[in-house]
Amino acid sequence: MTDRDMALSLFRTAVDALTSLDLHSGTDGQLLDTWRKLEIGRRRLEAVDIAVFAEVEQRHLAFERGAVSTAVLARQVLRIAPGEAKARATAAADLAPRRTLLGETVPARFPQLAAAVAAGLISAKHAAIITVTLDRLPDEVDAQACTELERRLLD
């Protein structure tokens, strides 16, 4: 069994355990704590999806399978709506590291946002709002100022 297969098996087991929880038992505080922890996990899972989407893009799997883009391939394979596929494509482009033609890894366009999504601090939608804001900055704003603004928008 590969590491990938093991991780996916553990994921399925965890989701099965979570779906069978008796949410009626426990205190209000325990229920709210469960809700918070599930949200952090959901957000962290978005980071995994972003990484998978970026790898599918990097491997040009859409072209190999006759789709015009990775977003279209995602719609076909994952059965998601066009808007969701486009949002995931944008998130992958903005938040996932990339590889050059020589195979060197290049950091994400917005590494602080990527780290925040991976930690479950913000959602991919929250990150998208920030990236749109940063992309709308005038060209005169230098990279250092953009990085500082990225950090401030996370606070």
JSON list of C-alpha atoms in Angstrom, two decimals:
[
{"chain": "A", "resi": 1, "resn": "MET", "atom": "CA", "xyz": [0.00, 0.00, 0.00]},
{"chain": "A", "resi": 2, "resn": "THR", "atom": "CA", "xyz": [1.41, 3.41, -0.96]},
{"chain": "A", "resi": 3, "resn": "ASP", "atom": "CA", "xyz": [1.55, 6.40, 1.37]},
{"chain": "A", "resi": 4, "resn": "ARG", "atom": "CA", "xyz": [-1.21, 7.96, -0.75]},
{"chain": "A", "resi": 5, "resn": "ASP", "atom": "CA", "xyz": [-3.44, 4.89, -0.38]},
{"chain": "A", "resi": 6, "resn": "MET", "atom": "CA", "xyz": [-2.78, 4.79, 3.37]},
{"chain": "A", "resi": 7, "resn": "ALA", "atom": "CA", "xyz": [-3.56, 8.48, 3.79]},
{"chain": "A", "resi": 8, "resn": "LEU", "atom": "CA", "xyz": [-6.80, 8.17, 1.81]},
{"chain": "A", "resi": 9, "resn": "SER", "atom": "CA", "xyz": [-7.80, 5.10, 3.81]},
{"chain": "A", "resi": 10, "resn": "LEU", "atom": "CA", "xyz": [-7.19, 6.95, 7.08]},
{"chain": "A", "resi": 11, "resn": "PHE", "atom": "CA", "xyz": [-9.17, 9.91, 5.71]},
{"chain": "A", "resi": 12, "resn": "ARG", "atom": "CA", "xyz": [-12.14, 7.67, 4.86]},
{"chain": "A", "resi": 13, "resn": "THR", "atom": "CA", "xyz": [-11.96, 6.07, 8.30]},
{"chain": "A", "resi": 14, "resn": "ALA", "atom": "CA", "xyz": [-11.88, 9.47, 10.00]},
{"chain": "A", "resi": 15, "resn": "VAL", "atom": "CA", "xyz": [-14.84, 10.74, 7.97]},
{"chain": "A", "resi": 16, "resn": "ASP", "atom": "CA", "xyz": [-16.77, 7.55, 8.75]},
{"chain": "A", "resi": 17, "resn": "ALA", "atom": "CA", "xyz": [-16.10, 8.07, 12.47]},
{"chain": "A", "resi": 18, "resn": "LEU", "atom": "CA", "xyz": [-17.15, 11.72, 12.27]},
{"chain": "A", "resi": 19, "resn": "THR", "atom": "CA", "xyz": [-20.38, 10.97, 10.40]},
{"chain": "A", "resi": 20, "resn": "SER", "atom": "CA", "xyz": [-21.34, 8.43, 13.06]},
{"chain": "A", "resi": 21, "resn": "LEU", "atom": "CA", "xyz": [-20.80, 10.80, 16.00]},
{"chain": "A", "resi": 22, "resn": "ASP", "atom": "CA", "xyz": [-23.74, 11.24, 18.36]},
{"chain": "A", "resi": 23, "resn": "LEU", "atom": "CA", "xyz": [-24.03, 15.02, 18.18]},
{"chain": "A", "resi": 24, "resn": "HIS", "atom": "CA", "xyz": [-26.94, 15.04, 20.63]},
{"chain": "A", "resi": 25, "resn": "SER", "atom": "CA", "xyz": [-24.69, 14.01, 23.50]},
{"chain": "A", "resi": 26, "resn": "GLY", "atom": "CA", "xyz": [-22.17, 16.31, 25.11]},
{"chain": "A", "resi": 27, "resn": "THR", "atom": "CA", "xyz": [-22.31, 19.90, 26.19]},
{"chain": "A", "resi": 28, "resn": "ASP", "atom": "CA", "xyz": [-22.94, 22.98, 24.10]},
{"chain": "A", "resi": 29, "resn": "GLY", "atom": "CA", "xyz": [-19.27, 23.85, 24.48]},
{"chain": "A", "resi": 30, "resn": "GLN", "atom": "CA", "xyz": [-18.23, 20.44, 23.18]},
{"chain": "A", "resi": 31, "resn": "LEU", "atom": "CA", "xyz": [-20.54, 20.81, 20.19]},
{"chain": "A", "resi": 32, "resn": "LEU", "atom": "CA", "xyz": [-19.13, 24.24, 19.35]},
{"chain": "A", "resi": 33, "resn": "ASP", "atom": "CA", "xyz": [-15.58, 22.91, 19.78]},
{"chain": "A", "resi": 34, "resn": "THR", "atom": "CA", "xyz": [-16.39, 20.07, 17.36]},
{"chain": "A", "resi": 35, "resn": "TRP", "atom": "CA", "xyz": [-17.77, 22.59, 14.88]},
{"chain": "A", "resi": 36, "resn": "ARG", "atom": "CA", "xyz": [-14.64, 24.76, 15.09]},
{"chain": "A", "resi": 37, "resn": "LYS", "atom": "CA", "xyz": [-12.30, 21.80, 14.67]},
{"chain": "A", "resi": 38, "resn": "LEU", "atom": "CA", "xyz": [-14.28, 20.51, 11.69]},
{"chain": "A", "resi": 39, "resn": "GLU", "atom": "CA", "xyz": [-14.01, 23.92, 10.05]},
{"chain": "A", "resi": 40, "resn": "ILE", "atom": "CA", "xyz": [-10.25, 23.98, 10.50]},
{"chain": "A", "resi": 41, "resn": "GLY", "atom": "CA", "xyz": [-10.05, 20.49, 9.01]},
{"chain": "A", "resi": 42, "resn": "ARG", "atom": "CA", "xyz": [-12.25, 21.47, 6.07]},
{"chain": "A", "resi": 43, "resn": "ARG", "atom": "CA", "xyz": [-10.03, 24.47, 5.36]},
{"chain": "A", "resi": 44, "resn": "ARG", "atom": "CA", "xyz": [-6.88, 22.33, 5.58]},
{"chain": "A", "resi": 45, "resn": "LEU", "atom": "CA", "xyz": [-8.44, 19.89, 3.17]},
{"chain": "A", "resi": 46, "resn": "GLU", "atom": "CA", "xyz": [-8.84, 22.78, 0.71]},
{"chain": "A", "resi": 47, "resn": "ALA", "atom": "CA", "xyz": [-5.05, 23.11, 0.75]},
{"chain": "A", "resi": 48, "resn": "VAL", "atom": "CA", "xyz": [-4.74, 19.47, -0.25]},
{"chain": "A", "resi": 49, "resn": "ASP", "atom": "CA", "xyz": [-7.24, 20.00, -3.07]},
{"chain": "A", "resi": 50, "resn": "ILE", "atom": "CA", "xyz": [-5.26, 23.04, -4.24]},
{"chain": "A", "resi": 51, "resn": "ALA", "atom": "CA", "xyz": [-2.08, 20.95, -4.34]},
{"chain": "A", "resi": 52, "resn": "VAL", "atom": "CA", "xyz": [-3.77, 18.13, -6.27]},
{"chain": "A", "resi": 53, "resn": "PHE", "atom": "CA", "xyz": [-5.32, 20.60, -8.73]},
{"chain": "A", "resi": 54, "resn": "ALA", "atom": "CA", "xyz": [-1.92, 22.22, -9.29]},
{"chain": "A", "resi": 55, "resn": "GLU", "atom": "CA", "xyz": [-0.27, 18.84, -9.90]},
{"chain": "A", "resi": 56, "resn": "VAL", "atom": "CA", "xyz": [-2.98, 17.86, -12.41]},
{"chain": "A", "resi": 57, "resn": "GLU", "atom": "CA", "xyz": [-2.31, 21.20, -14.13]},
{"chain": "A", "resi": 58, "resn": "GLN", "atom": "CA", "xyz": [1.48, 20.69, -14.02]},
{"chain": "A", "resi": 59, "resn": "ARG", "atom": "CA", "xyz": [1.13, 17.26, -15.63]},
{"chain": "A", "resi": 60, "resn": "HIS", "atom": "CA", "xyz": [-1.13, 18.62, -18.40]},
{"chain": "A", "resi": 61, "resn": "LEU", "atom": "CA", "xyz": [-3.68, 15.89, -17.70]},
{"chain": "A", "resi": 62, "resn": "ALA", "atom": "CA", "xyz": [-6.51, 17.97, -19.15]},
{"chain": "A", "resi": 63, "resn": "PHE", "atom": "CA", "xyz": [-4.84, 18.09, -22.56]},
{"chain": "A", "resi": 64, "resn": "GLU", "atom": "CA", "xyz": [-4.04, 14.37, -22.43]},
{"chain": "A", "resi": 65, "resn": "ARG", "atom": "CA", "xyz": [-7.70, 13.62, -21.75]},
{"chain": "A", "resi": 66, "resn": "GLY", "atom": "CA", "xyz": [-9.13, 15.95, -24.37]},
{"chain": "A", "resi": 67, "resn": "ALA", "atom": "CA", "xyz": [-10.29, 18.74, -22.05]},
{"chain": "A", "resi": 68, "resn": "VAL", "atom": "CA", "xyz": [-9.50, 22.35, -22.91]},
{"chain": "A", "resi": 69, "resn": "SER", "atom": "CA", "xyz": [-8.40, 23.18, -19.35]},
{"chain": "A", "resi": 70, "resn": "THR", "atom": "CA", "xyz": [-7.88, 21.68, -15.94]},
{"chain": "A", "resi": 71, "resn": "ALA", "atom": "CA", "xyz": [-11.05, 23.45, -14.79]},
{"chain": "A", "resi": 72, "resn": "VAL", "atom": "CA", "xyz": [-13.04, 21.63, -17.49]},
{"chain": "A", "resi": 73, "resn": "LEU", "atom": "CA", "xyz": [-11.38, 18.35, -16.53]},
{"chain": "A", "resi": 74, "resn": "ALA", "atom": "CA", "xyz": [-12.29, 19.02, -12.88]},
{"chain": "A", "resi": 75, "resn": "ARG", "atom": "CA", "xyz": [-15.92, 19.56, -13.90]},
{"chain": "A", "resi": 76, "resn": "GLN", "atom": "CA", "xyz": [-15.88, 16.19, -15.69]},
{"chain": "A", "resi": 77, "resn": "VAL", "atom": "CA", "xyz": [-13.93, 14.14, -13.14]},
{"chain": "A", "resi": 78, "resn": "LEU", "atom": "CA", "xyz": [-15.23, 15.70, -9.92]},
{"chain": "A", "resi": 79, "resn": "ARG", "atom": "CA", "xyz": [-18.73, 16.62, -11.15]},
{"chain": "A", "resi": 80, "resn": "ILE", "atom": "CA", "xyz": [-18.49, 20.18, -9.85]},
{"chain": "A", "resi": 81, "resn": "ALA", "atom": "CA", "xyz": [-20.09, 23.36, -11.13]},
{"chain": "A", "resi": 82, "resn": "PRO", "atom": "CA", "xyz": [-18.22, 25.59, -13.59]},
{"chain": "A", "resi": 83, "resn": "GLY", "atom": "CA", "xyz": [-17.82, 28.39, -11.03]},
{"chain": "A", "resi": 84, "resn": "GLU", "atom": "CA", "xyz": [-16.37, 26.00, -8.46]},
{"chain": "A", "resi": 85, "resn": "ALA", "atom": "CA", "xyz": [-13.94, 24.58, -11.03]},
{"chain": "A", "resi": 86, "resn": "LYS", "atom": "CA", "xyz": [-12.80, 28.08, -11.99]},
{"chain": "A", "resi": 87, "resn": "ALA", "atom": "CA", "xyz": [-12.35, 29.06, -8.33]},
{"chain": "A", "resi": 88, "resn": "ARG", "atom": "CA", "xyz": [-10.22, 25.97, -7.72]},
{"chain": "A", "resi": 89, "resn": "ALA", "atom": "CA", "xyz": [-8.12, 26.73, -10.80]},
{"chain": "A", "resi": 90, "resn": "THR", "atom": "CA", "xyz": [-7.51, 30.25, -9.56]},
{"chain": "A", "resi": 91, "resn": "ALA", "atom": "CA", "xyz": [-6.67, 29.01, -6.05]},
{"chain": "A", "resi": 92, "resn": "ALA", "atom": "CA", "xyz": [-4.17, 26.53, -7.47]},
{"chain": "A", "resi": 93, "resn": "ALA", "atom": "CA", "xyz": [-2.54, 29.22, -9.61]},
{"chain": "A", "resi": 94, "resn": "ASP", "atom": "CA", "xyz": [-2.27, 31.61, -6.65]},
{"chain": "A", "resi": 95, "resn": "LEU", "atom": "CA", "xyz": [-1.60, 29.32, -3.68]},
{"chain": "A", "resi": 96, "resn": "ALA", "atom": "CA", "xyz": [0.31, 26.28, -4.92]},
{"chain": "A", "resi": 97, "resn": "PRO", "atom": "CA", "xyz": [4.04, 26.12, -5.53]},
{"chain": "A", "resi": 98, "resn": "ARG", "atom": "CA", "xyz": [4.95, 25.59, -9.18]},
{"chain": "A", "resi": 99, "resn": "ARG", "atom": "CA", "xyz": [7.75, 23.90, -11.06]},
{"chain": "A", "resi": 100, "resn": "THR", "atom": "CA", "xyz": [9.78, 25.50, -13.81]},
{"chain": "A", "resi": 101, "resn": "LEU", "atom": "CA", "xyz": [10.55, 23.72, -17.07]},
{"chain": "A", "resi": 102, "resn": "LEU", "atom": "CA", "xyz": [13.82, 22.66, -15.44]},
{"chain": "A", "resi": 103, "resn": "GLY", "atom": "CA", "xyz": [11.93, 21.08, -12.54]},
{"chain": "A", "resi": 104, "resn": "GLU", "atom": "CA", "xyz": [12.84, 23.70, -9.95]},
{"chain": "A", "resi": 105, "resn": "THR", "atom": "CA", "xyz": [10.18, 24.54, -7.40]},
{"chain": "A", "resi": 106, "resn": "VAL", "atom": "CA", "xyz": [8.92, 28.12, -7.38]},
{"chain": "A", "resi": 107, "resn": "PRO", "atom": "CA", "xyz": [7.00, 29.37, -4.32]},
{"chain": "A", "resi": 108, "resn": "ALA", "atom": "CA", "xyz": [3.30, 30.14, -4.53]},
{"chain": "A", "resi": 109, "resn": "ARG", "atom": "CA", "xyz": [2.36, 33.60, -5.79]},
{"chain": "A", "resi": 110, "resn": "PHE", "atom": "CA", "xyz": [0.96, 34.32, -2.33]},
{"chain": "A", "resi": 111, "resn": "PRO", "atom": "CA", "xyz": [2.93, 32.14, 0.10]},
{"chain": "A", "resi": 112, "resn": "GLN", "atom": "CA", "xyz": [1.52, 33.66, 3.28]},
{"chain": "A", "resi": 113, "resn": "LEU", "atom": "CA", "xyz": [-2.03, 33.01, 2.12]},
{"chain": "A", "resi": 114, "resn": "ALA", "atom": "CA", "xyz": [-1.09, 29.48, 1.10]},
{"chain": "A", "resi": 115, "resn": "ALA", "atom": "CA", "xyz": [0.32, 28.83, 4.57]},
{"chain": "A", "resi": 116, "resn": "ALA", "atom": "CA", "xyz": [-2.80, 30.25, 6.22]},
{"chain": "A", "resi": 117, "resn": "VAL", "atom": "CA", "xyz": [-5.08, 27.97, 4.16]},
{"chain": "A", "resi": 118, "resn": "ALA", "atom": "CA", "xyz": [-2.83, 24.97, 4.88]},
{"chain": "A", "resi": 119, "resn": "ALA", "atom": "CA", "xyz": [-3.03, 25.73, 8.61]},
{"chain": "A", "resi": 120, "resn": "GLY", "atom": "CA", "xyz": [-6.81, 26.07, 8.44]},
{"chain": "A", "resi": 121, "resn": "LEU", "atom": "CA", "xyz": [-6.74, 29.70, 9.54]},
{"chain": "A", "resi": 122, "resn": "ILE", "atom": "CA", "xyz": [-8.64, 30.95, 6.48]},
{"chain": "A", "resi": 123, "resn": "SER", "atom": "CA", "xyz": [-10.67, 29.34, 3.72]},
{"chain": "A", "resi": 124, "resn": "ALA", "atom": "CA", "xyz": [-9.79, 29.28, 0.04]},
{"chain": "A", "resi": 125, "resn": "LYS", "atom": "CA", "xyz": [-12.66, 31.76, -0.52]},
{"chain": "A", "resi": 126, "resn": "HIS", "atom": "CA", "xyz": [-11.16, 34.13, 2.02]},
{"chain": "A", "resi": 127, "resn": "ALA", "atom": "CA", "xyz": [-7.80, 33.78, 0.28]},
{"chain": "A", "resi": 128, "resn": "ALA", "atom": "CA", "xyz": [-9.48, 34.50, -3.07]},
{"chain": "A", "resi": 129, "resn": "ILE", "atom": "CA", "xyz": [-10.86, 37.79, -1.76]},
{"chain": "A", "resi": 130, "resn": "ILE", "atom": "CA", "xyz": [-7.37, 38.81, -0.64]},
{"chain": "A", "resi": 131, "resn": "THR", "atom": "CA", "xyz": [-5.71, 37.74, -3.90]},
{"chain": "A", "resi": 132, "resn": "VAL", "atom": "CA", "xyz": [-8.23, 39.75, -5.93]},
{"chain": "A", "resi": 133, "resn": "THR", "atom": "CA", "xyz": [-7.47, 42.76, -3.75]},
{"chain": "A", "resi": 134, "resn": "LEU", "atom": "CA", "xyz": [-3.72, 42.31, -4.18]},
{"chain": "A", "resi": 135, "resn": "ASP", "atom": "CA", "xyz": [-4.04, 41.76, -7.93]},
{"chain": "A", "resi": 136, "resn": "ARG", "atom": "CA", "xyz": [-5.89, 45.08, -8.24]},
{"chain": "A", "resi": 137, "resn": "LEU", "atom": "CA", "xyz": [-3.04, 47.07, -6.74]},
{"chain": "A", "resi": 138, "resn": "PRO", "atom": "CA", "xyz": [-1.45, 49.55, -9.13]},
{"chain": "A", "resi": 139, "resn": "ASP", "atom": "CA", "xyz": [1.73, 48.46, -10.90]},
{"chain": "A", "resi": 140, "resn": "GLU", "atom": "CA", "xyz": [3.64, 51.10, -8.94]},
{"chain": "A", "resi": 141, "resn": "VAL", "atom": "CA", "xyz": [3.25, 49.06, -5.74]},
{"chain": "A", "resi": 142, "resn": "ASP", "atom": "CA", "xyz": [6.47, 47.08, -5.30]},
{"chain": "A", "resi": 143, "resn": "ALA", "atom": "CA", "xyz": [6.73, 43.41, -4.32]},
{"chain": "A", "resi": 144, "resn": "GLN", "atom": "CA", "xyz": [7.81, 44.18, -0.75]},
{"chain": "A", "resi": 145, "resn": "ALA", "atom": "CA", "xyz": [4.76, 46.40, -0.16]},
{"chain": "A", "resi": 146, "resn": "CYS", "atom": "CA", "xyz": [2.52, 43.73, -1.68]},
{"chain": "A", "resi": 147, "resn": "THR", "atom": "CA", "xyz": [3.98, 41.10, 0.65]},
{"chain": "A", "resi": 148, "resn": "GLU", "atom": "CA", "xyz": [3.44, 43.37, 3.64]},
{"chain": "A", "resi": 149, "resn": "LEU", "atom": "CA", "xyz": [-0.16, 44.03, 2.59]},
{"chain": "A", "resi": 150, "resn": "GLU", "atom": "CA", "xyz": [-0.71, 40.27, 2.18]},
{"chain": "A", "resi": 151, "resn": "ARG", "atom": "CA", "xyz": [0.47, 39.82, 5.79]},
{"chain": "A", "resi": 152, "resn": "ARG", "atom": "CA", "xyz": [-1.72, 42.65, 7.08]},
{"chain": "A", "resi": 153, "resn": "LEU", "atom": "CA", "xyz": [-4.81, 41.33, 5.32]},
{"chain": "A", "resi": 154, "resn": "LEU", "atom": "CA", "xyz": [-4.27, 38.02, 7.11]},
{"chain": "A", "resi": 155, "resn": "ASP", "atom": "CA", "xyz": [-4.26, 39.70, 10.53]}
]
